Amino acid sequence: MERYSIFSLARNAISHHRGWQRAWRSPDPQKTYDVVIIGGGGHGLATAYYLARECDAGRVAVLEKGWLGGGNTGRNTTIVRSNYLWDESAGIYEHAMKLWEKLSADLNYNVMFSQRGLLHLAHSVHDMQEIGRRGSAIYLNGIDSEFLTPGQVREMVPFINLDCRYPVMGALLQRRGGTARHDAVAWGYARAADNLGVDIIQNCEVTGFRIEDNTVTGIETTRGLIGARKVGCVVAGHCSQLAELAGFRLPIESFPLQALVSEPVKPVLDCVVMSGSVHAYISQSDKGELVIGAGSDGYNSYSQRGGFDIIEETVGPVIELYPVFSRLKMLRHWAGIVDVTVDRSPIISRTPVKNLFFNCGWGTGGFKATPGSGHVFAHSIARGEMHPIAEPFSINRFNTGALIDEGAAAAVAH
Amino acid sequence: MSVQQFRLERESTINRSRVIRFWFNDTAHEGYQGDTLASALLANGVRLVARSFKYHRPRGIYTAGPEEPNALVQLEEGAYTEPNRRATEIEIYDGLRARSQNCWPSVDFDLGAASSFFDRLLPAGFYYKTFMWPRSFWMLYEKYIRRAAGLGRSPMEADPDCYDKTYAHCDVLIVGGGPAGIQAARAAGLAGARVILADERPGLGGSLLGEKYVINDRPAMDWVDERKSELSDMPEVCVLTRTTVTGYYDYNFLVANERVSEHLGPHNSGAPKERLWKIRARHVVLATGAIERPLVFADCDRPGVMLSSAIRNYIHRFSVLPGKRFVILTNNDTGYRTALDILDAGGMVAVIDIRSHPAGELPDTARNTGIRVLEARTITAVNYAKGTIRSVEVMQLSEDCTQVTGNAERIRCDTVGVSGGWNPTVHLFSQGRGTLRFCERNQCFVPDRPSRNNPVTLAGSCRATWRLGDCLKEGFDAGISAAGEAGFAMPGMTHEEDAVQDTDHHEPRPVWILPCEHPIGQGRKKHFHEMQNDATIADIALADREGFSSIEHLKRYTTTGMGTDQGKLSNLNALLALSEIQGVPMSGGRVTTYRPPYTPLTMGSIVGHDRRDLFLQRRKTPIHSWHDRAGAVYEDVGDWERPRYYPGPAETMHDAVQRECLAVRQSCGLLDASTLGKIDLQGRNCRWLLNMLYTNAWDNLSAGRCRYGLMLNEHGMVFDDGVTTCLDDNHYHMTTTTGGAARVMNWIEEWLQTEWPDLEVFATSVTEQWAVASLSGPNARALLSGLTDVPLDDASFPFMSCRNGTVAGIPARIFRISFTGELSFEINVPARYGLALWKALMDAGEEYRICPYGTEAMHVLRAEKGFIIAGQDTDGTVTPMDLGMDWIVSRKKEDFLGKRSFDRTDTARPGRKQLVGLLTEDPEFVIPEGTHVVKAMKNAPPMEMLGHVSSSYMSPNTGRSIALALIADGFNLKGQTLSVALMNGTGHHVTVTDPVFLR
Amino acid sequence: MLIITCPWCGQRDQSEFTAHGEAHVARPEHPEQLTESQWGDYVFFRSNPKGVHHERWVHTHGCRRWFNVVRDTVTDHIFATYRPGERKPEIKG
């Protein structure tokens, strides 16, 4: 692999950039692989990369039905954080955070991981209790977390309207939180995995599984049958369909999740600011666009589009909190498909079919977990037993009741 | 002040009697009413108006419409400022101020342009390949990258303008007020349909505004005026100008943005700046027209290069000839029309046609008029200096148009018009899930199949119908059929043909990327296909070389189409370039998805009036005005504002809460409990339902008696609690938490309607029908007895029962239930009497020094007694057993919601988190709520957590701090000493106790 | 932005309605007789099809009644709506 650096850039400039190699090959599928990963998004490519780098997994392929990173990897609002309430969640997201912190160097690809700080605003007594609890848990899990007063929030975001409907009473800050360049994550992992010998096969759609003796032995695809000793399935937005092909159901429903960006402007918002109860998620990209996360539409859909009412409900709170943005313009809005579990936590698990593993159900939070998810999934597949960090995220928790309920703690009552 | 030396004498849509003064980059200029900022700047000879995103190259005005990629300006200043406004769309008004963006110190001399000296180091995606060493430096690099990026500046003051929003329903919505759209509106209007015709320009006419057409032997604009007055006579036809339809959503829901008053400038009449239309149409007619397609040649981004149609627009619509000496570069006949119009307007012009031997009406006319036509040639250099093009160099094209040969001829000129044919505006059609196909004949994407969700008809050049006569007919037919689809059939109505002079249309030679003497990407000259983001054809080749060969990868890697114009000019040429590089034919599958909005949409207009006080409702109880006068500090609970405490003079929150708590236990207090959820249940099967909803048994609850219950979801977890009262065997009054009221109501309805439809139960939310004053404390009975006819003694009105009667003469339903653990009466009266009741109780309470208390004191008082708050001491992961409330779970009932979940492996597991009390070693120390409990402190995190403190207060009645906590195996830890781990690194010893602190 | 035909009120804007997931998931008659995984399947597992979906909606800002909708989850095309207890209409996706 040619190393990327300012020197290689200068060297190639002399030849008018005609000498750059392909970032990844475009091989035809082989007859059989030791491990096949279905899904060429960030998580799938990361899984393949760690399989090849750390797991001595033999021949590895990634099958992608469209183009790399074309699902939620390229559609999310790029927020990275690890300030979760439950130990299990903190475990996987902090594992990811530590990998993020050296990812550009690991991959030799600048994924623009930017730890510009991430604020969670609290707007009510209940919110204050919630961030108090979460902040304490994060701290005791050894993860950075700080409480800010409204005055300190204003120092970070001078133009915020603290006295909006549901006034800002305080905030939880994770300084190590921030954003990354979503496309670059897929491309960087693809390039690095390819360099380690992983076959990345685009435009290859899975149409069925070969299952013998309740054990997966191969995958039927639009490019023929591909034998596989082990299969990892990482297909956000399509996992229920693949599960159906393999003969089981998942505790998942799929919804449209929208996002929007403004026209680019000069730097104005340095950190990421999230407000759960007023529902405003905003950051500014390096290009200058305000990147705003919307809520999901309320009905199951795979259409990758949502209603304008959701856009209205999203922009309203943003302008309430940041009245200075009212004259800025929305440039584009779009939608992805989010796979939502009841406890808002992912599934990283064995399945009823032997040697078939699923990694899915990340809901709205998948991007930030990409390196950690890929890493523990790779180790789980390679060893045939779940990585300790992945263990709690088993499908079986929906039978035993051992949910990891990140959604429940935010409920309001009394 | 400069003179308008490029202004023509001829008539157009500008109003010469009204001179407008405006400032651009601090220089004063004059224009006329009807000018856009672009036309007025061109009239004054201002050509360099902007700097590009990446290389800070000088840029001018390239178009006359919303597709403008270059001429973006910062409009106005202070609170009224707006970045990235297209000069081609801003209507000028007196005192307008605009300036160039993304340049320093000025647009003429921009230090940022230094980046063009090392631009060879900055190919597409360069940032992915560098800035990685040393690792810790990325944040520093990024700081400078961010500063260099962005375009204009955000306002830093709140928006002083207001925005309106409206819904509209119509039979036929027509998008585009050009010839086809006008005809469609007319036809649908004649058929009697309710019609909305929307156009983004200040007036109707569309392409006719910028052309020299003749209809029925008169100028086309006369025809437009006649049609306009015809439409205004039709009562069911609504014409919206300055209105851009920006989004096409499912089931013919379209969003349009009307610029109501911004053309008058800031501080205008008080009218809203913009209005957002949310339109539901039975049928949609898209007559959105077409946008001229650029040709990509060496340094085609120089100020003075513009679309040939834009030149015609400036001549005909604004009486501006934007140069003196022109060169037109074309691959089709349209360029000749521009050349003829330039000549007619007094300019000098030559045509460079990439075709050999172009034949046809327009080329012939041009030659006959004496215009110099250079065939099979292209521009290979644009010589640009000091803000103006000085000349272009022209060379012979090879047969296949991939190379140039021979010597360069230098042609003096100051303006270059380019025409690459036309590209239908299919954005809205595609947003509405219509599919596109690649039209070989016209070499562009055209609408293919509409979605079955969205009935739509297309007319005119948006479906590649080019001739005016055909557009008029198609528009009329579309109007008829759309009205018919909407139920307004007009059998026999036919199109009366207008006499139109039109010229033949010849398909372009399908070449848009033109060579120069060095291979593209290997010399100083750049071939920009995407001007706003500075993406070049060489970038496309690089992307493909590196494997970013899918169109989506290409778009993202090169940032093509990611600008504020969303690639209206660049996308097609990028696709074409990629196809050529890959040797793959173009097809409908290769187009990227069009995303709303069509043009950027002001966020303020999306919000409309829903800001400040109207952002979200504030629910207030009938007693609110009293709380206001008493100086209450409020707490938001759900949408309600509840008094949290009532601070006396110089009292802190702590002081006030302690005082309120003591008053309740020592004499009596009064709480406004009106916000509690209340559901009236009636019908024969209420009892059966209650048995399913709650964990305890309801069979033997007699009339007039109350019972507390826990509600579980099917996971077996507590989600709400409250007291339900049997009013009679078929009538119950249920209460819920304030925040859970709607959730419980929906929960009940869901089960009743979908699972148990045979039950006779009618559930009605009566939260807002009752005002509730909760009188609590040892003197409650004495106080109330003076106001009511209801006997209050224990025997006639026992605990957990309900009586009807009057209080202070007001009919009341009184519940003897208690959340404070003191003797309490919750007095419910019809909401309109709430304030009167409250006042009567306060007056009567004077002798007992009655104390109004808020939610904070309520929380302390209930915690002293170990009562939970659902949602604070539970979080959706807690069973009744976890709360130590086994007593409320019926062992006899065969079934209730959530019961089966108790036996699951994890739910039945010993050692779950359980609710206990905590007493701190230091009785003065109040643990911050949320703090976690550990077995023993370590020097530093990580530490294993046992659980967290869910409630924590200074309890005046026990004289010490108290806390409730959910901790693992808590019931077995009672009596033990643990620690709470504070975030400052210290710990504090706590003893695990029973959660009841005051007996 | 869908248009939904409420079986009682007629055609209304989607904003009046709330979706509530898969229809025809009947509560087991004897939960106590189910295995852990049979119970888990009822509470949490859904078919989540890509294509024709039978789902429940409620006319929240209208008659507040629940009903069923048959919708294609890819095109969002609504084929039919019907009242609870009525037979599933035959749909050719």
CSV table of N, CA, C and O in Angstrom, one decimal, chain A residues 13 17-18 23 67-68 75 110 112-114 116 129 133 136 139-140 147 165-166 181 183 263-264 266 284 286-287 305 312 320 326-331 333 400 408 413-414, chain B residues 82 84 102 120 128 130 138 142 146 149-150 152 159 161 165 249 278 431 522 545-546 552-553 556 566 596 600-601 603-604 612 617 639 738 870 875 906 929 932 942-943 983:
chain,number,residue,atom,x,y,z
A,13,ALA,N,2.1,15.1,-7.0
A,13,ALA,CA,1.7,16.3,-7.6
A,13,ALA,C,2.6,16.5,-8.9
A,13,ALA,O,2.1,17.0,-9.9
A,17,HIS,N,-0.8,13.8,-10.3
A,17,HIS,CA,-1.7,12.9,-9.6
A,17,HIS,C,-2.1,11.7,-10.4
A,17,HIS,O,-3.2,11.1,-10.2
A,18,ARG,N,-1.3,11.4,-11.4
A,18,ARG,CA,-1.7,10.3,-12.3
A,18,ARG,C,-1.2,8.9,-11.8
A,18,ARG,O,-1.5,7.9,-12.3
A,23,ALA,N,-7.6,2.8,-4.2
A,23,ALA,CA,-7.7,2.8,-2.8
A,23,ALA,C,-8.0,1.3,-2.3
A,23,ALA,O,-7.5,0.9,-1.3
A,67,TRP,N,-22.7,0.3,-3.0
A,67,TRP,CA,-21.4,0.9,-2.9
A,67,TRP,C,-21.0,1.1,-1.5
A,67,TRP,O,-21.8,1.2,-0.6
A,68,LEU,N,-19.7,1.1,-1.2
A,68,LEU,CA,-19.2,1.1,0.2
A,68,LEU,C,-19.7,2.3,0.9
A,68,LEU,O,-19.6,3.5,0.4
A,75,ARG,N,-24.8,8.7,5.9
A,75,ARG,CA,-26.0,9.5,6.1
A,75,ARG,C,-26.2,10.0,7.5
A,75,ARG,O,-27.1,10.7,7.8
A,110,ASN,N,-6.8,9.9,6.9
A,110,ASN,CA,-7.3,10.9,7.8
A,110,ASN,C,-8.8,10.9,7.9
A,110,ASN,O,-9.5,11.3,7.0
A,112,MET,N,-10.4,12.5,10.0
A,112,MET,CA,-10.8,13.8,10.6
A,112,MET,C,-11.5,13.6,11.9
A,112,MET,O,-12.5,14.3,12.1
A,113,PHE,N,-11.1,12.8,12.7
A,113,PHE,CA,-11.7,12.6,14.1
A,113,PHE,C,-11.3,13.8,14.9
A,113,PHE,O,-10.1,14.1,15.1
A,114,SER,N,-12.3,14.5,15.3
A,114,SER,CA,-12.1,15.9,15.9
A,114,SER,C,-12.8,15.9,17.2
A,114,SER,O,-14.0,15.9,17.3
A,116,ARG,N,-13.8,17.9,19.5
A,116,ARG,CA,-14.1,19.3,19.8
A,116,ARG,C,-15.0,19.5,20.9
A,116,ARG,O,-15.4,20.6,21.2
A,129,GLN,N,-31.4,15.6,36.9
A,129,GLN,CA,-31.2,14.3,37.6
A,129,GLN,C,-30.6,13.3,36.6
A,129,GLN,O,-29.7,12.5,37.0
A,133,ARG,N,-27.0,11.5,37.1
A,133,ARG,CA,-26.8,10.1,37.2
A,133,ARG,C,-25.8,9.6,36.1
A,133,ARG,O,-24.9,8.9,36.4
A,136,SER,N,-22.2,10.8,36.7
A,136,SER,CA,-21.5,10.0,37.7
A,136,SER,C,-21.1,8.6,37.2
A,136,SER,O,-20.0,8.2,37.5
A,139,TYR,N,-18.1,8.9,34.9
A,139,TYR,CA,-16.9,9.2,35.6
A,139,TYR,C,-16.4,8.0,36.3
A,139,TYR,O,-15.2,7.7,36.2
A,140,LEU,N,-17.3,7.2,36.9
A,140,LEU,CA,-16.8,6.0,37.6
A,140,LEU,C,-16.4,4.9,36.6
A,140,LEU,O,-15.7,4.0,37.0
A,147,PHE,N,-19.7,18.5,34.6
A,147,PHE,CA,-20.9,19.3,34.6
A,147,PHE,C,-20.6,20.7,34.3
A,147,PHE,O,-19.6,21.3,34.8
A,165,ARG,N,-37.8,28.3,25.9
A,165,ARG,CA,-38.8,27.4,26.5
A,165,ARG,C,-38.1,26.2,26.9
A,165,ARG,O,-37.4,25.6,26.1
A,166,TYR,N,-38.2,25.8,28.2
A,166,TYR,CA,-37.4,24.8,28.8
A,166,TYR,C,-35.9,25.3,28.9
A,166,TYR,O,-35.1,25.0,28.1
A,181,ARG,N,-15.2,12.3,10.0
A,181,ARG,CA,-15.7,12.4,8.6
A,181,ARG,C,-16.2,11.1,8.2
A,181,ARG,O,-15.5,10.1,8.0
A,183,ASP,N,-17.7,9.5,5.5
A,183,ASP,CA,-17.2,8.7,4.3
A,183,ASP,C,-15.8,8.2,4.5
A,183,ASP,O,-15.5,7.1,4.1
A,263,GLU,N,-26.5,25.7,4.6
A,263,GLU,CA,-25.4,26.2,3.8
A,263,GLU,C,-24.2,26.4,4.6
A,263,GLU,O,-24.3,26.7,5.8
A,264,PRO,N,-23.0,26.3,4.0
A,264,PRO,CA,-21.8,26.4,4.8
A,264,PRO,C,-21.6,27.9,5.2
A,264,PRO,O,-21.8,28.8,4.4
A,266,LYS,N,-18.8,30.4,7.8
A,266,LYS,CA,-17.5,30.5,8.5
A,266,LYS,C,-17.7,29.9,10.0
A,266,LYS,O,-18.8,29.9,10.5
A,284,GLN,N,-21.1,21.8,13.7
A,284,GLN,CA,-20.7,22.4,12.4
A,284,GLN,C,-19.6,21.6,11.8
A,284,GLN,O,-18.6,21.3,12.4
A,286,ASP,N,-16.5,20.6,9.1
A,286,ASP,CA,-15.3,21.3,8.7
A,286,ASP,C,-15.6,22.2,7.5
A,286,ASP,O,-14.9,23.2,7.2
A,287,LYS,N,-16.5,21.7,6.7
A,287,LYS,CA,-16.9,22.5,5.5
A,287,LYS,C,-17.6,23.7,5.8
A,287,LYS,O,-17.8,24.6,5.0
A,305,ARG,N,-36.6,8.0,3.0
A,305,ARG,CA,-37.1,9.4,3.0
A,305,ARG,C,-38.2,9.5,4.1
A,305,ARG,O,-38.7,8.6,4.6
A,312,GLU,N,-39.8,20.2,10.2
A,312,GLU,CA,-40.3,21.3,11.0
A,312,GLU,C,-40.1,21.1,12.5
A,312,GLU,O,-39.6,22.0,13.2
A,320,GLU,N,-35.1,27.9,18.3
A,320,GLU,CA,-35.5,28.3,19.7
A,320,GLU,C,-34.2,28.4,20.5
A,320,GLU,O,-34.0,29.4,21.3
A,326,SER,N,-31.6,31.6,12.5
A,326,SER,CA,-32.9,31.7,11.8
A,326,SER,C,-32.8,32.1,10.3
A,326,SER,O,-33.5,31.7,9.5
A,327,ARG,N,-31.8,33.0,10.0
A,327,ARG,CA,-31.7,33.4,8.6
A,327,ARG,C,-30.8,32.5,7.8
A,327,ARG,O,-30.7,32.8,6.6
A,328,LEU,N,-30.2,31.6,8.4
A,328,LEU,CA,-29.4,30.6,7.6
A,328,LEU,C,-30.4,29.7,6.9
A,328,LEU,O,-31.6,29.6,7.2
A,329,LYS,N,-29.9,29.0,5.9
A,329,LYS,CA,-30.8,28.3,5.0
A,329,LYS,C,-30.5,26.8,5.1
A,329,LYS,O,-29.3,26.4,5.1
A,330,MET,N,-31.5,26.0,5.1
A,330,MET,CA,-31.4,24.5,5.0
A,330,MET,C,-31.0,24.2,3.5
A,330,MET,O,-31.7,24.6,2.6
A,331,LEU,N,-29.9,23.5,3.4
A,331,LEU,CA,-29.4,23.2,2.1
A,331,LEU,C,-29.9,21.9,1.5
A,331,LEU,O,-30.2,21.7,0.4
A,333,HIS,N,-31.9,18.0,3.0
A,333,HIS,CA,-32.3,17.0,4.0
A,333,HIS,C,-32.4,15.7,3.4
A,333,HIS,O,-32.8,15.5,2.2
A,400,THR,N,-34.4,-13.3,28.2
A,400,THR,CA,-34.1,-13.4,29.6
A,400,THR,C,-34.6,-12.1,30.3
A,400,THR,O,-34.8,-12.1,31.5
A,408,ALA,N,-34.9,4.1,28.6
A,408,ALA,CA,-35.8,4.2,29.7
A,408,ALA,C,-35.5,5.3,30.7
A,408,ALA,O,-36.4,6.0,31.2
A,413,ALA,N,-41.8,11.8,34.5
A,413,ALA,CA,-43.0,11.5,35.2
A,413,ALA,C,-43.2,12.5,36.4
A,413,ALA,O,-42.9,13.7,36.2
A,414,HIS,N,-43.8,12.1,37.4
A,414,HIS,CA,-44.2,12.8,38.6
A,414,HIS,C,-45.1,14.0,38.4
A,414,HIS,O,-45.4,14.5,37.4
B,82,GLU,N,-27.4,38.0,5.8
B,82,GLU,CA,-27.6,36.7,5.3
B,82,GLU,C,-26.4,36.3,4.5
B,82,GLU,O,-26.1,37.0,3.5
B,84,ASN,N,-24.3,33.9,1.7
B,84,ASN,CA,-24.5,33.0,0.5
B,84,ASN,C,-25.7,33.3,-0.3
B,84,ASN,O,-26.3,32.4,-0.9
B,102,ASN,N,-15.9,35.3,1.6
B,102,ASN,CA,-14.7,34.4,1.5
B,102,ASN,C,-13.5,35.0,0.9
B,102,ASN,O,-12.8,34.4,0.1
B,120,ARG,N,-1.5,22.4,-6.7
B,120,ARG,CA,-1.2,21.0,-7.2
B,120,ARG,C,-1.2,20.1,-6.0
B,120,ARG,O,-1.3,18.9,-6.2
B,128,TYR,N,-7.7,13.7,3.0
B,128,TYR,CA,-7.8,12.3,3.6
B,128,TYR,C,-6.3,11.7,3.6
B,128,TYR,O,-6.1,10.8,4.3
B,130,THR,N,-3.4,13.5,4.2
B,130,THR,CA,-2.4,14.2,5.0
B,130,THR,C,-2.9,14.7,6.3
B,130,THR,O,-4.0,14.3,6.7
B,138,TRP,N,-3.8,17.3,14.6
B,138,TRP,CA,-5.0,17.4,13.7
B,138,TRP,C,-5.9,18.5,14.1
B,138,TRP,O,-6.4,19.3,13.3
B,142,GLU,N,-7.0,21.4,11.7
B,142,GLU,CA,-8.4,21.5,11.5
B,142,GLU,C,-8.9,22.9,11.7
B,142,GLU,O,-9.7,23.4,11.0
B,146,ARG,N,-10.9,24.8,9.0
B,146,ARG,CA,-12.3,25.3,9.2
B,146,ARG,C,-12.4,26.8,8.8
B,146,ARG,O,-13.3,27.3,8.3
B,149,ALA,N,-12.5,27.2,5.2
B,149,ALA,CA,-13.8,26.8,4.6
B,149,ALA,C,-14.9,27.7,5.0
B,149,ALA,O,-14.7,28.8,5.5
B,150,GLY,N,-16.1,27.2,4.8
B,150,GLY,CA,-17.3,28.1,5.0
B,150,GLY,C,-17.4,29.1,3.8
B,150,GLY,O,-16.4,29.2,3.1
B,152,GLY,N,-20.1,32.5,3.5
B,152,GLY,CA,-20.4,33.7,4.2
B,152,GLY,C,-20.4,33.5,5.7
B,152,GLY,O,-20.0,32.5,6.2
B,159,ASP,N,-32.8,36.8,14.9
B,159,ASP,CA,-33.5,37.3,13.7
B,159,ASP,C,-34.6,38.2,14.1
B,159,ASP,O,-35.5,37.8,14.8
B,161,ASP,N,-36.8,39.4,12.1
B,161,ASP,CA,-37.9,39.3,11.2
B,161,ASP,C,-38.9,38.2,11.7
B,161,ASP,O,-38.5,37.3,12.5
B,165,LYS,N,-46.6,31.0,7.9
B,165,LYS,CA,-46.8,29.7,7.5
B,165,LYS,C,-48.2,29.4,7.2
B,165,LYS,O,-49.1,29.8,7.9
B,249,TYR,N,-43.1,16.0,-1.6
B,249,TYR,CA,-43.2,14.8,-0.7
B,249,TYR,C,-44.4,13.9,-1.1
B,249,TYR,O,-45.1,14.3,-2.0
B,278,LYS,N,-47.6,25.0,2.7
B,278,LYS,CA,-47.7,23.6,2.8
B,278,LYS,C,-48.9,23.2,2.0
B,278,LYS,O,-50.0,23.3,2.4
B,431,GLN,N,-37.7,14.2,-6.6
B,431,GLN,CA,-38.0,14.2,-5.2
B,431,GLN,C,-39.3,13.5,-4.9
B,431,GLN,O,-39.4,12.8,-3.9
B,522,GLN,N,-3.1,18.4,-16.4
B,522,GLN,CA,-1.7,18.4,-16.4
B,522,GLN,C,-1.0,19.7,-16.8
B,522,GLN,O,0.0,19.7,-17.4
B,545,ARG,N,-9.6,6.8,-10.8
B,545,ARG,CA,-8.3,6.1,-10.7
B,545,ARG,C,-8.2,5.5,-9.4
B,545,ARG,O,-7.7,4.4,-9.3
B,546,GLU,N,-8.7,6.1,-8.3
B,546,GLU,CA,-8.5,5.6,-7.0
B,546,GLU,C,-9.6,4.7,-6.6
B,546,GLU,O,-9.6,4.2,-5.4
B,552,GLU,N,-22.0,7.8,-6.5
B,552,GLU,CA,-22.1,8.4,-5.2
B,552,GLU,C,-20.7,8.6,-4.6
B,552,GLU,O,-20.5,9.6,-3.8
B,553,HIS,N,-19.8,7.7,-4.8
B,553,HIS,CA,-18.4,7.9,-4.3
B,553,HIS,C,-17.8,9.1,-5.0
B,553,HIS,O,-17.2,9.9,-4.3
B,556,ARG,N,-19.1,12.3,-3.5
B,556,ARG,CA,-18.6,12.6,-2.1
B,556,ARG,C,-17.1,12.9,-2.1
B,556,ARG,O,-16.6,13.7,-1.4
B,566,GLN,N,-26.4,22.9,-5.3
B,566,GLN,CA,-26.7,21.4,-5.3
B,566,GLN,C,-26.5,20.9,-6.7
B,566,GLN,O,-27.2,20.0,-7.2
B,596,PRO,N,-34.6,17.3,-1.4
B,596,PRO,CA,-35.1,18.6,-1.1
B,596,PRO,C,-34.2,19.4,-0.2
B,596,PRO,O,-33.4,18.8,0.5
B,600,PRO,N,-32.1,26.4,-1.4
B,600,PRO,CA,-32.0,26.5,0.1
B,600,PRO,C,-33.2,27.2,0.7
B,600,PRO,O,-33.6,28.2,0.2
B,601,LEU,N,-33.6,26.7,1.9
B,601,LEU,CA,-34.8,27.2,2.5
B,601,LEU,C,-34.5,27.8,3.8
B,601,LEU,O,-33.9,27.2,4.7
B,603,MET,N,-34.3,28.8,7.5
B,603,MET,CA,-34.8,28.0,8.6
B,603,MET,C,-35.9,28.7,9.3
B,603,MET,O,-36.8,28.1,9.9
B,604,GLY,N,-35.8,30.0,9.4
B,604,GLY,CA,-36.9,30.8,10.1
B,604,GLY,C,-38.2,30.5,9.4
B,604,GLY,O,-39.2,30.5,10.1
B,612,ARG,N,-40.3,31.4,20.3
B,612,ARG,CA,-40.5,32.0,21.6
B,612,ARG,C,-41.8,31.5,22.3
B,612,ARG,O,-41.9,30.3,22.5
B,617,GLN,N,-46.4,24.7,23.9
B,617,GLN,CA,-47.4,25.2,24.8
B,617,GLN,C,-46.8,25.2,26.2
B,617,GLN,O,-46.0,24.3,26.6
B,639,ASP,N,-45.3,19.4,29.8
B,639,ASP,CA,-45.5,20.8,29.4
B,639,ASP,C,-46.1,21.7,30.4
B,639,ASP,O,-46.3,22.9,30.2
B,738,THR,N,-48.1,13.2,36.5
B,738,THR,CA,-48.3,14.3,35.7
B,738,THR,C,-47.8,14.0,34.3
B,738,THR,O,-48.4,14.2,33.3
B,870,ALA,N,-42.6,7.5,40.4
B,870,ALA,CA,-42.4,6.7,39.1
B,870,ALA,C,-41.7,7.7,38.2
B,870,ALA,O,-42.2,8.8,37.9
B,875,ASP,N,-37.0,3.7,36.5
B,875,ASP,CA,-36.5,4.2,35.2
B,875,ASP,C,-36.8,3.2,34.1
B,875,ASP,O,-36.1,3.1,33.1
B,906,ASP,N,-33.6,-13.3,33.9
B,906,ASP,CA,-32.9,-12.1,34.5
B,906,ASP,C,-33.8,-11.4,35.4
B,906,ASP,O,-33.4,-10.8,36.4
B,929,GLU,N,-28.0,14.0,43.7
B,929,GLU,CA,-28.8,13.0,43.0
B,929,GLU,C,-28.1,12.5,41.8
B,929,GLU,O,-27.4,13.2,41.1
B,932,HIS,N,-23.3,7.6,42.2
B,932,HIS,CA,-23.3,6.2,42.3
B,932,HIS,C,-22.7,5.7,43.6
B,932,HIS,O,-21.9,6.3,44.2
B,942,PRO,N,-11.5,3.5,37.1
B,942,PRO,CA,-12.9,3.0,37.2
B,942,PRO,C,-13.1,2.3,38.5
B,942,PRO,O,-12.2,1.7,39.1
B,943,MET,N,-14.4,2.4,39.0
B,943,MET,CA,-14.8,1.7,40.2
B,943,MET,C,-16.1,1.0,39.9
B,943,MET,O,-16.9,1.5,39.1
B,983,MET,N,-17.9,13.1,42.2
B,983,MET,CA,-17.1,13.3,41.0
B,983,MET,C,-15.8,14.2,41.3
B,983,MET,O,-15.0,14.4,40.4
